[in-house]
Coordinates of C-alpha atoms in Angstrom, one line a residue:
Chain D
M1 CA -26.4 -1.3 5.7
S2 CA -26.5 2.3 4.3
T3 CA -28.9 4.8 5.6
V4 CA -28.7 7.1 2.5
R5 CA -32.0 7.3 0.8
V6 CA -31.4 7.3 -3.0
P7 CA -34.6 8.0 -4.9
D8 CA -36.0 5.4 -7.3
A9 CA -35.7 7.7 -10.2
V10 CA -32.3 9.5 -10.0
P11 CA -31.8 12.6 -12.2
T12 CA -28.9 12.5 -14.5
P13 CA -25.6 14.0 -13.3
N14 CA -26.1 16.9 -15.6
Q15 CA -29.6 17.5 -14.1
D16 CA -28.2 17.3 -10.6
S17 CA -25.5 19.7 -11.5
E18 CA -28.0 22.2 -12.9
A19 CA -30.1 21.9 -9.8
L20 CA -27.0 22.7 -7.7
R21 CA -26.0 25.6 -9.9
K22 CA -29.5 27.0 -9.5
A23 CA -29.2 26.6 -5.7
F24 CA -26.0 28.7 -5.8
Q25 CA -27.3 31.5 -7.9
G26 CA -29.4 34.5 -7.2
W27 CA -29.9 36.1 -3.8
G28 CA -28.7 33.7 -1.0
T29 CA -28.1 30.0 -1.4
D30 CA -30.8 27.4 -1.5
E31 CA -29.4 25.1 1.2
K32 CA -32.4 22.8 1.1
A33 CA -31.9 22.1 -2.6
I34 CA -28.2 21.2 -1.9
I35 CA -29.3 18.8 0.8
R36 CA -31.9 17.3 -1.4
V37 CA -29.5 16.6 -4.3
L38 CA -26.2 15.7 -2.6
G39 CA -27.7 14.1 0.6
Q40 CA -29.5 11.5 -1.5
R41 CA -26.8 10.3 -3.8
N42 CA -24.3 7.5 -3.3
A43 CA -20.6 7.8 -3.7
F44 CA -20.6 6.8 -7.3
Q45 CA -23.4 9.2 -8.1
R46 CA -21.6 12.0 -6.3
R47 CA -18.5 11.4 -8.3
K48 CA -20.5 11.6 -11.5
I49 CA -22.1 14.9 -10.3
R50 CA -18.6 16.3 -9.5
E51 CA -17.4 15.4 -13.0
A52 CA -20.5 16.8 -14.7
Y53 CA -20.5 20.0 -12.7
H54 CA -16.9 20.6 -13.5
Q55 CA -17.5 20.0 -17.2
L56 CA -20.6 22.2 -17.4
Y57 CA -19.4 25.2 -15.3
N58 CA -15.6 24.9 -15.4
E59 CA -15.3 25.2 -11.7
L60 CA -14.9 22.6 -9.0
L61 CA -18.1 21.8 -7.2
V62 CA -16.3 21.5 -3.8
D63 CA -14.8 25.0 -4.3
R64 CA -18.2 26.5 -5.0
L65 CA -19.7 24.7 -2.0
F66 CA -16.9 26.2 0.1
S67 CA -17.7 29.7 -1.0
E68 CA -21.5 29.3 -0.8
L69 CA -21.8 27.6 2.6
S70 CA -20.4 28.1 6.1
G71 CA -19.9 26.5 9.5
D72 CA -20.5 22.8 10.4
F73 CA -23.0 22.5 7.5
R74 CA -20.3 23.4 5.0
T75 CA -17.8 21.0 6.5
A76 CA -20.2 18.2 6.5
V77 CA -21.4 18.8 2.9
I78 CA -17.9 19.1 1.6
L79 CA -16.7 16.0 3.3
W80 CA -19.6 14.2 1.9
T81 CA -19.1 15.5 -1.6
L82 CA -15.4 14.6 -1.8
D83 CA -14.3 11.2 -3.1
P84 CA -14.4 9.0 0.1
A85 CA -10.6 8.2 -0.2
E86 CA -9.8 11.9 -0.7
R87 CA -12.0 12.8 2.3
D88 CA -10.2 10.3 4.5
A89 CA -6.8 11.6 3.3
K90 CA -7.9 15.1 4.4
L91 CA -9.2 13.8 7.7
A92 CA -6.0 12.0 8.3
N93 CA -3.9 15.0 7.5
E94 CA -6.0 17.2 9.8
A95 CA -5.6 14.7 12.6
L96 CA -1.8 14.6 12.1
T97 CA -1.4 18.4 12.0
K98 CA -4.0 19.7 14.4
K99 CA -2.9 19.1 18.0
K100 CA -5.4 18.0 20.5
R101 CA -5.1 17.9 24.3
K102 CA -5.2 14.1 24.2
I103 CA -3.2 12.3 21.6
V104 CA -5.7 9.4 21.7
D105 CA -8.5 11.7 20.6
Q106 CA -6.2 13.2 18.0
L107 CA -5.3 9.9 16.4
K108 CA -8.9 8.5 16.4
P109 CA -9.5 9.2 12.7
I110 CA -6.3 7.5 11.8
I111 CA -7.2 4.3 13.6
E112 CA -10.7 4.4 12.0
I113 CA -9.3 4.8 8.5
A114 CA -6.7 2.1 9.1
C115 CA -8.8 -0.5 10.9
A116 CA -12.5 0.2 10.0
T117 CA -12.3 0.5 6.2
S118 CA -11.4 -1.9 3.5
P119 CA -7.7 -2.6 2.6
Q120 CA -8.4 -1.3 -0.9
H121 CA -9.9 1.9 0.5
L122 CA -6.8 2.4 2.8
M123 CA -4.6 2.0 -0.3
S124 CA -6.6 4.7 -2.1
V125 CA -6.4 7.0 0.9
R126 CA -2.6 6.6 0.9
K127 CA -2.5 7.5 -2.8
F128 CA -4.6 10.6 -2.2
Y129 CA -2.4 11.5 0.8
C130 CA 0.7 11.5 -1.4
I131 CA -0.9 13.6 -4.1
L132 CA -2.4 16.2 -1.7
F133 CA 0.3 16.6 0.9
N134 CA 3.6 15.8 -0.8
S135 CA 4.4 13.1 1.8
S136 CA 3.3 9.6 2.4
L137 CA 0.8 8.9 5.1
E138 CA 3.2 6.7 7.0
E139 CA 5.9 9.4 6.8
A140 CA 3.5 11.9 8.3
V141 CA 2.6 9.4 11.1
S142 CA 6.2 8.7 11.8
C143 CA 6.9 12.5 12.1
T144 CA 4.0 13.2 14.4
V145 CA 3.7 10.1 16.6
S146 CA 6.4 9.2 19.0
P147 CA 7.3 5.8 20.5
P148 CA 5.7 3.7 21.9
L149 CA 2.7 4.5 19.7
R150 CA 4.6 5.0 16.5
K151 CA 5.4 1.3 15.7
L152 CA 1.8 0.3 16.0
L153 CA 0.4 3.3 14.1
M154 CA 2.9 3.0 11.3
G155 CA 2.1 -0.7 11.0
L156 CA -1.7 -0.1 10.9
V157 CA -1.6 2.7 8.2
S158 CA 0.9 0.8 6.1
S159 CA -1.0 -2.5 6.0
Y160 CA -2.6 -3.9 2.8
R161 CA -4.4 -6.9 4.3
Y162 CA -5.6 -9.9 2.5
E163 CA -9.3 -9.3 1.8
G164 CA -10.5 -12.9 1.4
E165 CA -12.8 -14.4 4.0
T166 CA -10.8 -17.6 4.4
V167 CA -9.8 -18.1 8.1
D168 CA -7.2 -20.6 9.3
G169 CA -8.2 -22.1 12.6
D170 CA -4.6 -23.1 13.5
V171 CA -3.4 -19.5 12.8
S172 CA -6.1 -18.2 15.1
K173 CA -5.1 -20.6 17.8
S174 CA -1.4 -19.8 17.7
D175 CA -1.9 -16.1 17.2
A176 CA -4.3 -16.0 20.2
T177 CA -1.6 -17.8 22.3
L178 CA 1.0 -15.1 21.2
L179 CA -1.5 -12.4 22.1
H180 CA -2.1 -14.0 25.5
N181 CA 1.6 -14.3 26.2
A182 CA 1.9 -10.5 25.6
M183 CA -1.0 -9.9 28.0
K184 CA 0.6 -12.1 30.6
K185 CA 3.8 -10.0 30.4
K186 CA 1.7 -6.8 30.3
K187 CA 3.8 -5.9 27.3
L188 CA 1.6 -3.8 25.0
D189 CA 4.4 -3.0 22.5
D190 CA 5.2 -6.7 22.2
E191 CA 6.5 -7.5 18.7
N192 CA 4.1 -10.4 18.1
L193 CA 1.1 -8.4 19.1
V194 CA 2.0 -5.6 16.7
W195 CA 2.7 -7.8 13.7
I196 CA -0.5 -9.8 14.3
L197 CA -2.7 -6.7 14.5
T198 CA -1.0 -5.0 11.6
T199 CA -0.8 -7.8 9.1
R200 CA -3.5 -10.4 9.6
S201 CA -6.7 -10.1 7.5
F202 CA -9.8 -8.7 9.3
F203 CA -11.6 -12.0 9.1
Q204 CA -8.6 -13.9 10.5
L205 CA -8.3 -11.4 13.4
R206 CA -12.0 -11.6 14.3
A207 CA -11.6 -15.4 14.5
T208 CA -8.5 -14.9 16.6
F209 CA -10.3 -12.5 19.0
E210 CA -13.2 -15.0 19.3
F211 CA -10.8 -17.9 20.1
Y212 CA -9.0 -15.7 22.6
K213 CA -12.2 -14.9 24.5
Q214 CA -13.3 -18.5 24.6
N215 CA -9.9 -19.8 25.7
Y216 CA -8.7 -17.1 28.0
G217 CA -11.9 -16.0 29.6
N218 CA -11.9 -12.3 28.6
P219 CA -12.4 -10.4 25.4
I220 CA -8.9 -9.2 24.4
D221 CA -9.7 -5.5 24.7
K222 CA -10.6 -6.0 28.4
D223 CA -7.2 -7.7 28.9
I224 CA -5.5 -4.8 27.1
K225 CA -7.3 -2.4 29.4
K226 CA -6.2 -4.4 32.5
C227 CA -2.5 -4.2 31.4
S228 CA -2.3 -0.4 31.7
S229 CA -4.1 2.8 31.3
S230 CA -1.5 4.3 28.9
D231 CA -2.2 6.0 25.6
L232 CA -0.9 2.8 23.9
S233 CA -3.5 0.8 25.8
S234 CA -6.3 3.1 24.7
I235 CA -5.1 3.1 21.1
L236 CA -4.9 -0.7 21.1
Q237 CA -8.4 -1.1 22.5
M238 CA -9.7 1.3 19.8
A239 CA -7.9 -0.6 17.0
V240 CA -9.3 -3.9 18.3
C241 CA -12.8 -2.4 18.5
C242 CA -12.6 -0.9 14.9
I243 CA -11.4 -4.3 13.5
D244 CA -13.9 -6.4 15.5
T245 CA -17.1 -4.3 15.7
P246 CA -16.7 -1.0 14.0
E247 CA -20.3 -0.2 14.7
K248 CA -19.6 -0.2 18.4
H249 CA -16.7 2.2 17.9
F250 CA -18.8 4.7 15.8
A251 CA -21.8 4.5 18.1
E252 CA -19.5 5.5 20.9
V253 CA -18.0 8.3 18.8
V254 CA -21.5 9.7 18.3
R255 CA -22.4 9.3 21.9
A256 CA -19.2 11.0 23.1
S257 CA -19.7 13.9 20.6
I258 CA -23.0 14.9 22.1
V259 CA -22.7 14.0 25.7
G260 CA -22.5 16.8 28.2
L261 CA -22.5 20.5 27.5
G262 CA -21.8 21.5 23.9
T263 CA -21.3 19.2 20.9
D264 CA -18.1 18.0 19.2
E265 CA -19.4 18.7 15.7
A266 CA -16.2 17.5 14.0
S267 CA -16.5 14.0 15.5
L268 CA -20.2 13.8 14.9
T269 CA -19.8 14.8 11.3
R270 CA -16.9 12.4 10.7
A271 CA -18.9 9.5 12.2
I272 CA -22.0 10.1 10.2
V273 CA -20.4 11.1 6.9
S274 CA -17.9 8.3 6.9
R275 CA -20.3 5.5 7.9
A276 CA -23.6 6.5 6.3
E277 CA -22.8 4.4 3.3
I278 CA -21.0 1.6 5.1
D279 CA -22.8 0.4 8.3
M280 CA -24.9 3.3 9.7
M281 CA -27.8 0.9 10.2
K282 CA -25.7 -1.2 12.5
V283 CA -24.2 1.8 14.2
R284 CA -27.8 3.0 14.9
G285 CA -28.7 -0.4 16.3
E286 CA -25.6 -0.5 18.4
Y287 CA -26.3 3.0 19.7
F288 CA -29.7 2.0 20.8
N289 CA -28.5 -1.1 22.6
A290 CA -25.8 0.8 24.4
N291 CA -27.7 3.9 25.3
K292 CA -31.4 2.8 25.4
S293 CA -32.2 5.9 23.2
S294 CA -32.2 6.6 19.5
L295 CA -29.2 7.9 17.7
D296 CA -31.5 10.0 15.5
N297 CA -33.1 11.7 18.4
A298 CA -29.7 12.4 19.8
V299 CA -28.6 14.1 16.6
I300 CA -31.9 16.1 16.4
G301 CA -31.4 17.2 20.0
D302 CA -27.8 18.4 19.6
T303 CA -27.8 20.0 16.2
S304 CA -29.9 22.6 14.4
G305 CA -30.7 24.2 11.0
D306 CA -29.2 23.1 7.8
Y307 CA -26.5 21.1 9.6
K308 CA -29.2 19.1 11.4
D309 CA -31.2 18.6 8.2
F310 CA -28.2 17.4 6.3
L311 CA -27.1 14.9 8.9
M312 CA -30.7 13.6 9.2
T313 CA -30.8 13.2 5.5
L314 CA -27.7 11.0 5.6
L315 CA -29.5 9.1 8.3
G316 CA -32.4 8.5 5.9
A317 CA -34.9 11.1 7.1
K318 CA -37.4 12.1 4.4
I319 CA -37.0 15.6 3.2
Chain O
M1 CA 17.9 3.0 -20.1
S2 CA 16.3 -0.2 -21.4
T3 CA 18.4 -2.7 -23.4
V4 CA 15.4 -4.4 -25.0
R5 CA 15.5 -3.9 -28.7
V6 CA 11.9 -3.3 -29.9
P7 CA 11.8 -3.3 -33.8
D8 CA 10.7 -0.2 -35.6
A9 CA 7.7 -2.0 -37.1
V10 CA 6.1 -4.1 -34.4
P11 CA 3.6 -6.8 -35.5
T12 CA 0.2 -6.6 -34.0
P13 CA -0.5 -8.6 -30.8
N14 CA -2.6 -11.0 -33.0
Q15 CA 0.3 -11.5 -35.4
D16 CA 2.7 -12.1 -32.5
S17 CA 0.4 -14.6 -31.0
E18 CA 0.1 -16.5 -34.3
A19 CA 3.9 -16.6 -34.6
L20 CA 4.1 -18.0 -31.0
R21 CA 1.4 -20.5 -31.8
K22 CA 3.3 -21.6 -34.8
A23 CA 6.4 -22.0 -32.8
F24 CA 4.6 -24.3 -30.3
Q25 CA 3.1 -26.5 -33.0
G26 CA 4.5 -29.4 -35.0
W27 CA 7.5 -31.5 -34.1
G28 CA 9.6 -29.8 -31.4
T29 CA 9.3 -26.2 -30.4
D30 CA 10.8 -23.3 -32.3
E31 CA 12.7 -21.6 -29.4
K32 CA 14.3 -19.1 -31.7
A33 CA 10.9 -17.8 -32.8
I34 CA 9.8 -17.5 -29.2
I35 CA 13.0 -15.5 -28.4
R36 CA 12.5 -13.3 -31.5
V37 CA 8.9 -12.4 -30.5
L38 CA 8.9 -12.1 -26.7
G39 CA 12.5 -11.0 -26.3
Q40 CA 11.9 -7.9 -28.4
R41 CA 8.7 -6.6 -26.9
N42 CA 8.2 -4.2 -24.0
A43 CA 6.0 -4.8 -20.9
F44 CA 2.9 -3.2 -22.5
Q45 CA 3.4 -5.1 -25.7
R46 CA 3.8 -8.4 -23.9
R47 CA 0.6 -7.7 -22.0
K48 CA -1.2 -7.2 -25.3
I49 CA 0.2 -10.4 -26.6
R50 CA -0.9 -12.3 -23.5
E51 CA -4.4 -11.0 -23.9
A52 CA -4.5 -11.6 -27.7
Y53 CA -3.1 -15.1 -27.3
H54 CA -5.7 -16.0 -24.6
Q55 CA -8.5 -14.7 -26.8
L56 CA -7.4 -16.5 -29.9
Y57 CA -6.5 -19.9 -28.5
N58 CA -8.4 -20.0 -25.2
E59 CA -5.3 -21.0 -23.2
L60 CA -2.9 -19.0 -21.1
L61 CA 0.3 -18.1 -22.9
V62 CA 2.3 -18.7 -19.7
D63 CA 0.8 -22.2 -19.3
R64 CA 1.7 -23.1 -22.8
L65 CA 5.3 -21.8 -22.4
F66 CA 5.6 -23.9 -19.3
S67 CA 4.6 -27.0 -21.2
E68 CA 6.7 -26.3 -24.2
L69 CA 10.0 -25.1 -22.6
S70 CA 12.3 -26.4 -19.9
G71 CA 15.1 -25.5 -17.5
D72 CA 16.6 -22.1 -17.0
F73 CA 15.3 -20.9 -20.4
R74 CA 11.8 -21.7 -19.4
T75 CA 12.1 -19.9 -16.1
A76 CA 13.5 -16.8 -17.8
V77 CA 11.0 -16.7 -20.6
I78 CA 8.1 -17.1 -18.2
L79 CA 9.3 -14.5 -15.7
W80 CA 9.7 -12.1 -18.7
T81 CA 6.3 -12.9 -20.1
L82 CA 4.4 -12.3 -16.8
D83 CA 3.1 -8.9 -15.8
P84 CA 6.1 -7.3 -14.0
A85 CA 4.1 -6.9 -10.8
E86 CA 2.9 -10.5 -10.9
R87 CA 6.5 -11.7 -11.6
D88 CA 7.8 -9.8 -8.6
A89 CA 5.0 -11.2 -6.4
K90 CA 6.1 -14.7 -7.5
L91 CA 9.7 -13.9 -6.9
A92 CA 8.9 -12.6 -3.4
N93 CA 6.9 -15.7 -2.6
E94 CA 9.7 -17.9 -3.7
A95 CA 12.1 -16.0 -1.6
L96 CA 9.9 -16.3 1.4
T97 CA 9.1 -20.0 1.1
K98 CA 12.4 -21.5 -0.3
K99 CA 15.0 -21.5 2.5
K100 CA 18.6 -20.7 1.6
R101 CA 21.7 -21.3 3.6
K102 CA 22.1 -17.5 4.2
I103 CA 19.0 -15.5 5.1
V104 CA 20.6 -12.4 3.5
D105 CA 20.7 -14.2 0.1
Q106 CA 17.2 -15.5 0.6
L107 CA 15.8 -12.0 1.3
K108 CA 17.6 -10.3 -1.6
P109 CA 14.7 -10.3 -4.0
I110 CA 12.4 -8.8 -1.3
I111 CA 14.8 -5.9 -0.7
E112 CA 15.1 -5.3 -4.5
I113 CA 11.3 -5.2 -4.9
A114 CA 10.9 -2.9 -1.9
C115 CA 13.8 -0.6 -2.5
A116 CA 14.7 -0.6 -6.2
T117 CA 11.3 -0.3 -7.8
S118 CA 8.8 2.5 -7.9
P119 CA 6.3 2.9 -5.0
Q120 CA 3.5 2.3 -7.5
H121 CA 5.0 -0.9 -8.6
L122 CA 5.5 -2.2 -5.1
M123 CA 1.8 -1.4 -4.5
S124 CA 0.9 -3.6 -7.5
V125 CA 3.2 -6.4 -6.3
R126 CA 1.3 -6.4 -3.0
K127 CA -2.0 -6.6 -4.8
F128 CA -0.8 -9.6 -6.9
Y129 CA 0.6 -11.2 -3.8
C130 CA -2.8 -11.1 -2.0
I131 CA -4.5 -12.5 -5.1
L132 CA -2.0 -15.3 -5.8
F133 CA -1.1 -16.4 -2.3
N134 CA -4.1 -15.7 0.0
S135 CA -2.0 -13.6 2.3
S136 CA -0.5 -10.2 2.3
L137 CA 3.1 -9.7 1.5
E138 CA 3.8 -8.1 4.9
E139 CA 2.0 -11.0 6.6
A140 CA 4.2 -13.5 4.8
V141 CA 7.3 -11.5 5.7
S142 CA 6.3 -11.3 9.4
C143 CA 5.8 -15.1 9.5
T144 CA 9.1 -15.9 7.8
V145 CA 11.5 -13.3 9.1
S146 CA 12.4 -13.1 12.8
P147 CA 13.6 -10.1 14.8
P148 CA 15.8 -8.1 14.5
L149 CA 15.3 -8.2 10.7
R150 CA 11.5 -8.3 10.8
K151 CA 10.8 -4.7 11.7
L152 CA 13.0 -3.3 8.9
L153 CA 11.7 -5.8 6.3
M154 CA 8.1 -5.2 7.2
G155 CA 8.6 -1.5 7.0
L156 CA 10.2 -1.7 3.6
V157 CA 7.6 -3.9 2.0
S158 CA 4.7 -1.9 3.5
S159 CA 5.9 1.5 2.3
Y160 CA 4.1 3.6 -0.2
R161 CA 6.6 6.4 -0.6
Y162 CA 5.9 9.9 -2.0
E163 CA 7.1 9.7 -5.6
G164 CA 7.7 13.4 -6.2
E165 CA 11.2 14.7 -6.7
T166 CA 10.9 17.6 -4.2
V167 CA 13.6 17.4 -1.6
D168 CA 13.7 19.2 1.7
G169 CA 17.2 20.2 2.7
D170 CA 16.3 20.7 6.4
V171 CA 14.8 17.2 6.5
S172 CA 18.0 15.7 4.9
K173 CA 20.1 17.5 7.5
S174 CA 18.0 16.4 10.5
D175 CA 17.6 12.9 9.2
A176 CA 21.3 12.6 8.5
T177 CA 21.9 13.6 12.1
L178 CA 19.5 11.0 13.4
L179 CA 21.2 8.3 11.2
H180 CA 24.6 9.4 12.5
N181 CA 23.4 9.2 16.1
A182 CA 22.3 5.6 15.4
M183 CA 25.8 4.8 13.9
K184 CA 27.5 6.3 16.9
K185 CA 25.6 4.1 19.2
K186 CA 26.2 1.2 16.8
K187 CA 22.4 0.6 17.0
L188 CA 21.3 -0.9 13.7
D189 CA 17.7 -1.5 14.9
D190 CA 17.4 2.1 16.0
E191 CA 13.8 3.3 15.7
N192 CA 14.7 6.5 13.9
L193 CA 16.9 4.7 11.4
V194 CA 14.1 2.3 10.6
W195 CA 11.4 4.9 10.1
I196 CA 13.6 7.1 8.0
L197 CA 14.6 4.3 5.7
T198 CA 11.1 2.9 5.4
T199 CA 9.1 6.1 4.9
R200 CA 11.1 8.9 3.2
S201 CA 10.9 9.2 -0.5
F202 CA 13.7 7.8 -2.6
F203 CA 14.8 11.4 -3.7
Q204 CA 14.8 12.6 -0.1
L205 CA 16.8 9.6 1.0
R206 CA 19.4 10.1 -1.7
A207 CA 19.8 13.7 -0.6
T208 CA 20.1 12.6 3.0
F209 CA 22.8 10.0 2.1
E210 CA 24.7 12.7 0.2
F211 CA 24.5 15.1 3.1
Y212 CA 25.6 12.3 5.5
K213 CA 28.7 11.6 3.4
Q214 CA 29.7 15.2 3.2
N215 CA 29.2 15.9 6.8
Y216 CA 30.3 12.8 8.6
G217 CA 33.1 11.7 6.2
N218 CA 31.9 8.2 5.1
P219 CA 29.1 6.9 2.9
I220 CA 26.4 5.6 5.3
D221 CA 26.7 2.0 4.0
K222 CA 30.4 2.0 5.1
D223 CA 29.4 3.2 8.6
I224 CA 26.7 0.5 8.7
K225 CA 29.3 -2.1 7.8
K226 CA 31.6 -0.8 10.5
C227 CA 28.9 -1.2 13.1
S228 CA 28.6 -4.9 12.8
S229 CA 28.8 -7.9 10.5
S230 CA 25.4 -9.2 11.4
D231 CA 22.6 -10.1 8.9
L232 CA 20.9 -6.9 9.8
S233 CA 24.0 -4.9 8.8
S234 CA 24.1 -6.8 5.4
I235 CA 20.4 -6.2 4.8
L236 CA 20.7 -2.5 5.7
Q237 CA 23.7 -2.1 3.4
M238 CA 21.7 -3.8 0.6
A239 CA 18.7 -1.6 1.2
V240 CA 20.8 1.6 1.1
C241 CA 22.5 0.5 -2.1
C242 CA 19.1 -0.4 -3.8
I243 CA 17.7 3.0 -2.9
D244 CA 20.8 5.0 -3.7
T245 CA 22.4 3.2 -6.7
P246 CA 20.3 0.2 -7.8
E247 CA 22.6 -0.3 -10.8
K248 CA 25.5 -1.0 -8.4
H249 CA 23.4 -3.6 -6.6
F250 CA 22.4 -5.4 -9.8
A251 CA 25.9 -5.3 -11.3
E252 CA 27.0 -7.1 -8.1
V253 CA 24.2 -9.6 -8.3
V254 CA 25.3 -10.5 -11.9
R255 CA 28.9 -10.7 -10.8
A256 CA 28.2 -12.9 -7.8
S257 CA 26.0 -15.2 -9.9
I258 CA 28.8 -16.0 -12.3
V259 CA 31.9 -15.9 -10.2
G260 CA 33.6 -19.1 -9.3
L261 CA 32.6 -22.6 -10.4
G262 CA 29.1 -23.0 -11.6
T263 CA 26.5 -20.3 -12.2
D264 CA 23.6 -19.1 -10.0
E265 CA 21.1 -19.0 -12.8
A266 CA 18.2 -17.9 -10.6
S267 CA 20.0 -14.7 -9.6
L268 CA 21.3 -14.0 -13.1
T269 CA 17.9 -14.4 -14.6
R270 CA 16.2 -12.3 -11.9
A271 CA 18.7 -9.5 -12.4
I272 CA 18.5 -9.4 -16.2
V273 CA 14.7 -10.0 -16.5
S274 CA 13.8 -7.5 -13.8
R275 CA 16.2 -4.7 -14.9
A276 CA 16.3 -5.0 -18.7
E277 CA 13.5 -2.5 -19.1
I278 CA 14.5 -0.3 -16.1
D279 CA 18.2 0.5 -16.0
M280 CA 20.2 -2.3 -17.6
M281 CA 22.3 0.2 -19.6
K282 CA 23.4 1.7 -16.3
V283 CA 23.9 -1.8 -14.8
R284 CA 26.1 -2.7 -17.7
G285 CA 28.2 0.5 -17.3
E286 CA 28.5 -0.1 -13.6
Y287 CA 29.5 -3.7 -14.2
F288 CA 32.3 -2.6 -16.5
N289 CA 33.6 0.0 -14.0
A290 CA 33.6 -2.4 -11.1
N291 CA 35.1 -5.4 -13.0
K292 CA 37.0 -4.0 -15.9
S293 CA 35.2 -6.5 -18.1
S294 CA 31.9 -6.5 -20.0
L295 CA 28.7 -7.8 -18.5
D296 CA 27.7 -9.2 -21.9
N297 CA 30.9 -11.3 -22.2
A298 CA 30.3 -12.6 -18.7
V299 CA 26.8 -13.7 -19.6
I300 CA 28.1 -15.3 -22.8
G301 CA 30.9 -17.1 -21.0
D302 CA 28.6 -18.5 -18.3
T303 CA 25.5 -19.5 -20.1
S304 CA 24.6 -21.5 -23.3
G305 CA 22.0 -22.5 -25.8
D306 CA 18.5 -20.9 -25.8
Y307 CA 19.0 -19.5 -22.3
K308 CA 22.1 -17.6 -23.4
D309 CA 20.3 -16.4 -26.6
F310 CA 17.3 -15.2 -24.6
L311 CA 19.3 -13.3 -22.0
M312 CA 21.5 -11.7 -24.7
T313 CA 18.4 -10.7 -26.6
L314 CA 17.2 -8.9 -23.4
L315 CA 20.6 -7.3 -23.3
G316 CA 20.0 -5.9 -26.8
A317 CA 22.0 -8.4 -28.9
K318 CA 20.8 -8.7 -32.5
I319 CA 19.1 -12.0 -33.4

C-alpha cells in the first residue's frame, strides 16, 4: 500500500543522523542527501532518526531542517519528518486558523484527519493538539466553525470509533433507513444522520453505504448532493468519500491541486505526505482510473527541483 | 485527598498475591485477609498485584474473586480491583444497558465519568469500552439516549479537554454571556451552551461559572433549575456540579444512597470505590457540611459485615 521505498539494508539511526548532519554542514546544503535519507524511511525509522539526531547534536532535527531549507521543499520535508500525529495536529491547526475563501476547502484537512485515518491516530492527533496549542481540537473547531457545520464537524473530530471489523447487518439496514429518511426530508443536519456518521465504525458505515445503494438506488453521496448545494452538503459528501473510499478523495485532491494555471502546493504536499505510507498505491490507481493519466507524470509536470525530487521519492521513484 | 491507607512497608506484589491465594484456599474464604490486602493498596499497586497473581497462578485475580465472594461485598471488591478505566467502562456499560425508572438516575455514572474525571482517564475509559463491548462509548450513548439529552451526552463523553490550568479571562467573560443568553431564552439545548460545556477545559469552565455568578447574580446551576424541571435540566445541573465541585456531587450520591428505607448499594459502592483515591477527603468534608453528620457514621449505619468493613477500609478505617 505504501509507495515509500525503504532500502533492504537500512543504516542505523545514528548513521542516518550523521549523514543528515553532514548534509547541513559546509557551504550550502546537500538537499539530495536529505531526500535520500528521510525520503526512504518509514514513520518508525524517522522517529528513531529524530531521537538519535537530538541526542547526538543537542538540537531538534526539525528546527535544523527549517533553517537549512526553504519554500515548498522545506514544508514537505518537515511535514514528513514530524511524527504523523503531530503533523496532522499542525495541519488541523493551520486549517482552523488560516482563513480561505471557501470554508469547504479550509476544512478539508480536518475531514481527512477525522474520517480517513484510524481512530487511534485521531486520538493521538487530539493529544498533540492539546500539547501544542493549549486547546482541544474540538474546542478549536467549535470556535471556528459555525452552525450548521459545527455539529457535524465536532462529532467527527471527537469520535473514537470501534476499530473491529465486525459488521452488524441489522444495524446497517436500520441505519440506512434512517439515512434515507433524512434524504427524503432533504434534512442534512438531521440528528440521526449526524450520530450515525460520527459514531459508527468505519467498517459498519461502509456496509451501511453499500446497503443504502442497493436498496435506494443511488450511492448516498449522490443523494446528499441532490439535497442541496450548501457547504454542509459538500462537507458531508467529503466525509462519506473519506470514510468509504479515501483513495478517491486523495486522488481528487491531487488532481485539483494541479489542474489549471498554477499549483496548489499545500494541498499536493498534504496529500502525498499524509498518504504515502497509508494507501498511495491505491490513490495512484484511482487517479489513473479517473483521469486516464498517471499521477506521477502529473506531479513531475507541475513541480520542479528538490521539491519535485522529494515528492517523487515518496512516490517510490529511484534516486 | 485519598482516604486509602497504604501501609509504610508494602509487601511485594508476589507476597500480596500469595496472601490472597491463601485467603482463597481451604475451607471458606478469608474475607478479612482480602480486605487487608486489596483495601490498602493504591491503583498502581493493585495493577502490580493483578499481574503478579496472573503470572503465579495462571488465573485472573478478578475471576477468582468473583467465584470466592458474593453480594455487594463481591461487587465492591471487584470494582476496586479492576483498572480504574476498565471499571468505569463497565460502570458506563451497565448504566447504558440496565434501564432505571428515571433516566437521570440511570445516566448518573456516565456524567460522573465524563465530567468528574480527568480527560486522560476518560480517553482510557473509551479505549476499554471499545475493547470490552465491541462498540464505542459514544455509539452506545447515541443508541440509548434520545434527543434532547443525546446531543449533550454525546458531547460530554466524546470530549478530550485541554488539561492545562491556564484560564483566559476574556473567554470566561464571553462564554458567561453566551450561557446567560441561553438562560434568558430558557433554551437548555442551546448550541452555545452545549459546545461550551462539552469542549472547554475544566479550569476554564470553573472560571466561567464564577464569572457568571458574580455578574448575573445566581450560580449557573440555579438558573438552569429555574429554566425547567426537565430531565435535560437535571442532567445539566449534574454536569455543572461534577465539573465545578465533584465532591458536592458525590457527597449527595452517598446521602441519597442511604436516605430512607433500604440502601442503594450500587450507588454507595460506586461513589466510594471511584472517589476513594481521588477526593474522598473532600467528599467527607462536604458531606459533613451538608448533613451535619459524618459520612463514615452513615456508612456504618447502613451497611454490615464484610461489605461494611471493606468500604470503611477504603475510607481509611484501621483494620
